[in-house]
Short mmCIF file of C-alpha atoms in Angstrom, two decimals:
data_model
loop_
_atom_site.label_atom_id
_atom_site.label_comp_id
_atom_site.label_asym_id
_atom_site.label_seq_id
_atom_site.Cartn_x
_atom_site.Cartn_y
_atom_site.Cartn_z
CA UNK A 192 24.92 -69.56 10.65
CA UNK A 193 22.32 -67.98 12.95
CA UNK A 194 24.70 -65.16 13.75
CA UNK A 195 25.35 -64.60 10.02
CA UNK A 196 21.56 -64.36 9.19
CA UNK A 197 20.92 -61.94 12.09
CA UNK A 198 23.70 -59.72 10.91
CA UNK A 199 22.02 -59.33 7.53
CA UNK A 200 18.70 -58.13 9.03
CA UNK A 201 17.95 -54.43 8.37
CA UNK A 202 18.59 -52.20 11.42
CA UNK A 203 15.63 -50.34 12.90
CA UNK A 204 15.78 -47.52 15.49
CA UNK A 205 14.84 -48.71 19.00
CA UNK A 206 11.98 -46.27 19.31
CA UNK A 207 10.50 -47.37 16.00
CA UNK A 208 10.97 -51.08 16.81
CA UNK A 209 9.28 -50.73 20.21
CA UNK A 210 6.37 -48.79 18.79
CA UNK A 211 5.85 -51.40 16.09
CA UNK A 212 6.03 -54.32 18.53
CA UNK A 213 3.77 -52.86 21.21
CA UNK A 214 1.46 -50.74 19.09
CA UNK A 215 2.34 -47.51 20.96
CA UNK A 216 3.94 -44.27 19.87
CA UNK A 217 7.49 -43.53 21.10
CA UNK A 218 7.93 -40.83 23.68
CA UNK A 219 9.58 -38.54 21.16
CA UNK A 220 6.45 -38.64 19.03
CA UNK A 221 3.98 -38.11 21.89
CA UNK A 222 2.32 -34.71 22.26
CA UNK A 223 4.09 -32.56 24.82
CA UNK A 224 1.09 -32.63 27.18
CA UNK A 225 1.19 -36.43 27.36
CA UNK A 226 4.95 -36.92 27.89
CA UNK A 227 4.52 -36.24 31.61
CA UNK A 228 2.17 -39.20 31.90
CA UNK A 229 4.40 -41.77 30.22
CA UNK A 230 4.98 -45.15 31.83
CA UNK A 231 7.03 -45.50 34.98
CA UNK A 232 8.49 -48.57 36.71
CA UNK A 233 6.96 -49.53 40.02
CA UNK A 234 9.48 -50.82 42.57
CA UNK A 235 7.34 -53.50 44.17
CA UNK A 236 5.77 -54.95 41.04
CA UNK A 237 8.80 -54.67 38.78
CA UNK A 238 6.50 -53.82 35.88
CA UNK A 239 5.49 -50.74 34.03
CA UNK A 240 2.27 -48.90 34.96
CA UNK A 241 0.90 -45.63 33.68
CA UNK A 242 0.01 -42.92 36.18
CA UNK A 243 -2.99 -40.96 34.90
CA UNK A 244 -4.39 -39.69 38.21
CA UNK A 245 -4.12 -36.07 37.19
CA UNK A 246 -5.08 -36.55 33.60
CA UNK A 247 -8.63 -35.70 32.62
CA UNK A 248 -9.98 -36.10 29.13
CA UNK A 249 -11.87 -33.08 27.86
CA UNK A 250 -13.65 -32.55 24.61
CA UNK A 251 -11.74 -30.31 22.22
CA UNK A 252 -15.07 -28.75 21.25
CA UNK A 253 -17.03 -28.21 24.46
CA UNK A 254 -20.77 -27.87 24.08
CA UNK A 255 -21.83 -24.26 24.27
CA UNK A 256 -25.25 -22.71 23.90
CA UNK A 257 -25.53 -20.81 20.66
CA UNK A 258 -26.07 -17.07 20.93
CA UNK A 259 -29.52 -17.44 19.45
CA UNK A 260 -30.55 -19.64 22.37
CA UNK A 261 -29.77 -16.90 24.92
CA UNK A 262 -30.77 -13.79 23.02
CA UNK A 263 -34.35 -12.59 23.57
CA UNK A 264 -36.60 -10.96 21.02
CA UNK A 265 -37.63 -8.35 23.62
CA UNK A 266 -35.67 -6.04 25.90
CA UNK A 267 -36.62 -4.98 29.44
CA UNK A 268 -39.79 -2.91 29.77
CA UNK A 269 -41.02 -1.02 32.82
CA UNK A 270 -44.73 -1.66 32.20
CA UNK A 271 -45.25 -5.12 30.75
CA UNK A 272 -48.91 -5.11 31.91
CA UNK A 273 -49.82 -2.58 29.23
CA UNK A 274 -49.69 -5.36 26.65
CA UNK A 275 -52.71 -7.63 26.44
CA UNK A 276 -50.51 -10.64 25.64
CA UNK A 277 -46.96 -11.57 24.85
CA UNK A 278 -47.88 -11.71 21.15
CA UNK A 279 -48.75 -7.99 21.29
CA UNK A 280 -45.29 -6.99 22.47
CA UNK A 281 -43.27 -5.58 19.54
CA UNK A 282 -40.12 -7.50 18.77
CA UNK A 283 -36.69 -5.93 18.79
CA UNK A 284 -34.42 -6.37 15.79
CA UNK A 285 -31.32 -8.52 16.21
CA UNK A 286 -29.14 -5.46 15.71
CA UNK A 287 -30.93 -3.63 18.52
CA UNK A 288 -30.53 -6.65 20.81
CA UNK A 289 -26.85 -6.89 19.97
CA UNK A 290 -26.46 -3.14 20.62
CA UNK A 291 -28.06 -3.59 24.05
CA UNK A 292 -25.71 -6.48 24.84
CA UNK A 293 -22.74 -4.35 23.79
CA UNK A 294 -24.07 -1.57 25.99
CA UNK A 295 -24.02 -3.84 29.05
CA UNK A 296 -20.52 -4.93 28.20
CA UNK A 297 -19.35 -1.35 27.72
CA UNK A 298 -20.84 -0.35 31.09
CA UNK A 299 -18.79 -3.14 32.69
CA UNK A 300 -15.62 -2.07 30.87
CA UNK A 301 -16.11 1.47 32.17
CA UNK A 302 -16.77 -0.08 35.63
CA UNK A 303 -20.17 1.63 35.92
CA UNK A 304 -22.73 0.07 38.22
CA UNK A 305 -25.60 0.64 35.74
CA UNK A 306 -26.30 0.59 32.02
CA UNK A 307 -27.28 4.16 31.20
CA UNK A 308 -28.18 6.06 28.07
CA UNK A 309 -24.50 6.76 27.47
CA UNK A 310 -23.81 2.98 27.44
CA UNK A 311 -26.78 2.42 25.11
CA UNK A 312 -25.28 4.99 22.76
CA UNK A 313 -21.91 3.28 22.89
CA UNK A 314 -23.62 -0.08 22.24
CA UNK A 315 -25.20 1.24 19.04
CA UNK A 316 -21.80 2.45 17.81
CA UNK A 317 -20.01 -0.78 18.77
CA UNK A 318 -22.58 -2.88 16.92
CA UNK A 319 -21.85 -0.62 14.01
CA UNK A 320 -23.91 -2.06 11.13
CA UNK A 321 -27.30 -0.42 11.72
CA UNK A 322 -28.67 2.68 10.04
CA UNK A 323 -28.44 4.54 13.34
CA UNK A 324 -24.78 3.68 13.80
CA UNK A 325 -23.92 4.65 10.23
CA UNK A 326 -25.87 7.91 10.59
CA UNK A 327 -23.91 8.80 13.73
CA UNK A 328 -20.57 8.00 12.10
CA UNK A 329 -21.53 10.03 9.01
CA UNK A 330 -22.21 13.03 11.28
CA UNK A 331 -18.87 12.74 13.04
CA UNK A 332 -20.22 11.05 16.19
CA UNK A 333 -17.70 8.25 16.61
CA UNK A 334 -17.09 5.64 19.27
CA UNK A 335 -13.90 7.31 20.47
CA UNK A 336 -15.57 10.71 20.81
CA UNK A 337 -18.54 9.30 22.72
CA UNK A 338 -16.21 7.44 25.10
CA UNK A 339 -14.26 10.60 25.75
CA UNK A 340 -17.43 12.62 26.38
CA UNK A 341 -18.80 9.92 28.68
CA UNK A 342 -15.70 10.00 30.88
CA UNK A 343 -15.68 13.83 30.77
CA UNK A 344 -19.33 13.94 31.89
CA UNK A 345 -19.50 11.03 34.32
CA UNK A 346 -15.87 10.63 35.32
CA UNK A 347 -13.80 7.51 35.77
CA UNK A 348 -15.07 4.78 38.08
CA UNK A 349 -13.09 3.32 40.94
CA UNK A 350 -10.60 0.92 39.43
CA UNK A 351 -11.23 -1.55 42.28
CA UNK A 352 -15.00 -1.62 41.69
CA UNK A 353 -16.32 -4.77 40.07
CA UNK A 354 -19.67 -4.14 38.35
CA UNK A 355 -22.30 -6.86 38.04
CA UNK A 356 -22.25 -9.13 35.03
CA UNK A 357 -25.38 -7.46 33.65
CA UNK A 358 -25.47 -3.89 35.02
CA UNK A 359 -29.13 -2.93 35.51
CA UNK A 360 -30.61 -0.08 33.49
CA UNK A 361 -30.77 3.41 34.91
CA UNK A 362 -34.19 5.04 35.05
CA UNK A 363 -33.43 7.17 32.00
CA UNK A 364 -32.08 4.11 30.18
CA UNK A 365 -35.30 2.20 30.87
CA UNK A 366 -37.40 5.17 29.72
CA UNK A 367 -35.38 5.31 26.50
CA UNK A 368 -36.24 1.68 25.79
CA UNK A 369 -39.92 2.24 26.62
CA UNK A 370 -40.02 5.35 24.41
CA UNK A 371 -38.70 3.22 21.50
CA UNK A 372 -41.48 0.65 22.09
CA UNK A 373 -44.17 3.32 22.27
CA UNK A 374 -42.84 5.05 19.22
CA UNK A 375 -43.09 1.84 17.22
CA UNK A 376 -46.66 1.21 18.45
CA UNK A 377 -47.80 4.77 17.66
CA UNK A 378 -46.33 4.58 14.16
CA UNK A 379 -48.67 1.74 13.25
CA UNK A 380 -45.72 -0.07 11.74
CA UNK A 381 -45.83 -3.80 12.40
CA UNK A 382 -42.11 -4.18 11.89
CA UNK A 383 -39.41 -4.67 14.50
CA UNK A 384 -38.09 -2.05 16.90
CA UNK A 385 -34.74 -0.99 15.49
CA UNK A 386 -31.60 0.74 16.73
CA UNK A 387 -32.96 3.95 15.16
CA UNK A 388 -35.92 3.77 17.55
CA UNK A 389 -33.49 3.17 20.40
CA UNK A 390 -31.32 6.13 19.41
CA UNK A 391 -34.39 8.38 19.17
CA UNK A 392 -35.41 7.08 22.63
CA UNK A 393 -32.02 8.16 24.01
CA UNK A 394 -32.47 11.58 22.42
CA UNK A 395 -35.95 11.92 24.02
CA UNK A 396 -34.38 11.78 27.50
CA UNK A 397 -33.29 15.42 27.57
CA UNK A 398 -31.64 15.29 30.99
CA UNK A 399 -29.86 11.99 30.42
CA UNK A 400 -26.09 11.58 29.82
CA UNK A 401 -26.77 10.08 26.40
CA UNK A 402 -28.71 13.12 25.22
CA UNK A 403 -26.07 15.55 26.58
CA UNK A 404 -23.28 13.63 24.87
CA UNK A 405 -25.15 13.61 21.56
CA UNK A 406 -25.85 17.34 21.84
CA UNK A 407 -22.20 18.08 22.62
CA UNK A 408 -21.16 16.22 19.49
CA UNK A 409 -23.59 18.08 17.20
CA UNK A 410 -26.75 15.93 17.19
CA UNK A 411 -29.94 18.00 17.08
CA UNK A 412 -33.73 17.80 16.75
CA UNK A 413 -33.31 18.31 12.99
CA UNK A 414 -30.98 15.32 12.75
CA UNK A 415 -33.38 13.28 14.86
CA UNK A 416 -36.21 14.06 12.44
CA UNK A 417 -34.01 13.20 9.48
CA UNK A 418 -33.07 9.84 11.03
CA UNK A 419 -36.73 9.16 11.75
CA UNK A 420 -37.72 9.83 8.16
CA UNK A 421 -34.91 7.57 6.88
CA UNK A 422 -35.98 4.69 9.12
CA UNK A 423 -39.74 4.97 8.70
CA UNK A 424 -41.91 2.90 6.41
CA UNK A 425 -42.96 -0.76 6.36
CA UNK A 426 -40.36 -1.55 3.70
CA UNK A 427 -37.48 -0.45 5.94
CA UNK A 428 -35.46 -3.40 7.23
CA UNK A 429 -32.63 -2.77 9.61
CA UNK A 430 -32.18 -6.29 11.00
#
């Protein structure tokens, strides 16, 4: 009678039955990364134990500082003492700060030891959304052309050279930044320092690689004046 009643019970797959009885998922349903850590029999205990010595639980969404927490509202200046207080220092626009960050990255990609005016120019073009970047693209001064002129002028770096994480500014690069700050102060405009100011600062360094590259690609004093007029005025917002 017992045998007859057992024979009528519905059949269940072993894996499904075990998972239902013990509240665990069968091996076939475990993620691939966890199959290696499935239970093994220990010879001296005769029972099943799980070896997890090499298994470390990590958050799938590790905590990272947001970009806004690391970005500064001011870029390096050679003469910080000229400002009476921090509040008097003009703020850089977020596009200009991003362009500067891209310039450092581009200097590293080219394996240059410093961030020069040529890298600042590349940073403006890589950021790409500012008035300065759009003005350059409109006048045929593209990222590819500037890269080519940079390598033609400065040459390729040693492939085995590893530049610092944040390549320091060259003297001409620092002067270009300071020129942009002074230009904003002299204008009487209380707005932010933009990528247009930075580009004009690069152009002001006549002997710098950035100026020479711009000149080789058709930029001129007339174009600099046109860009300045387009980006002047308190109502101008370039981000």
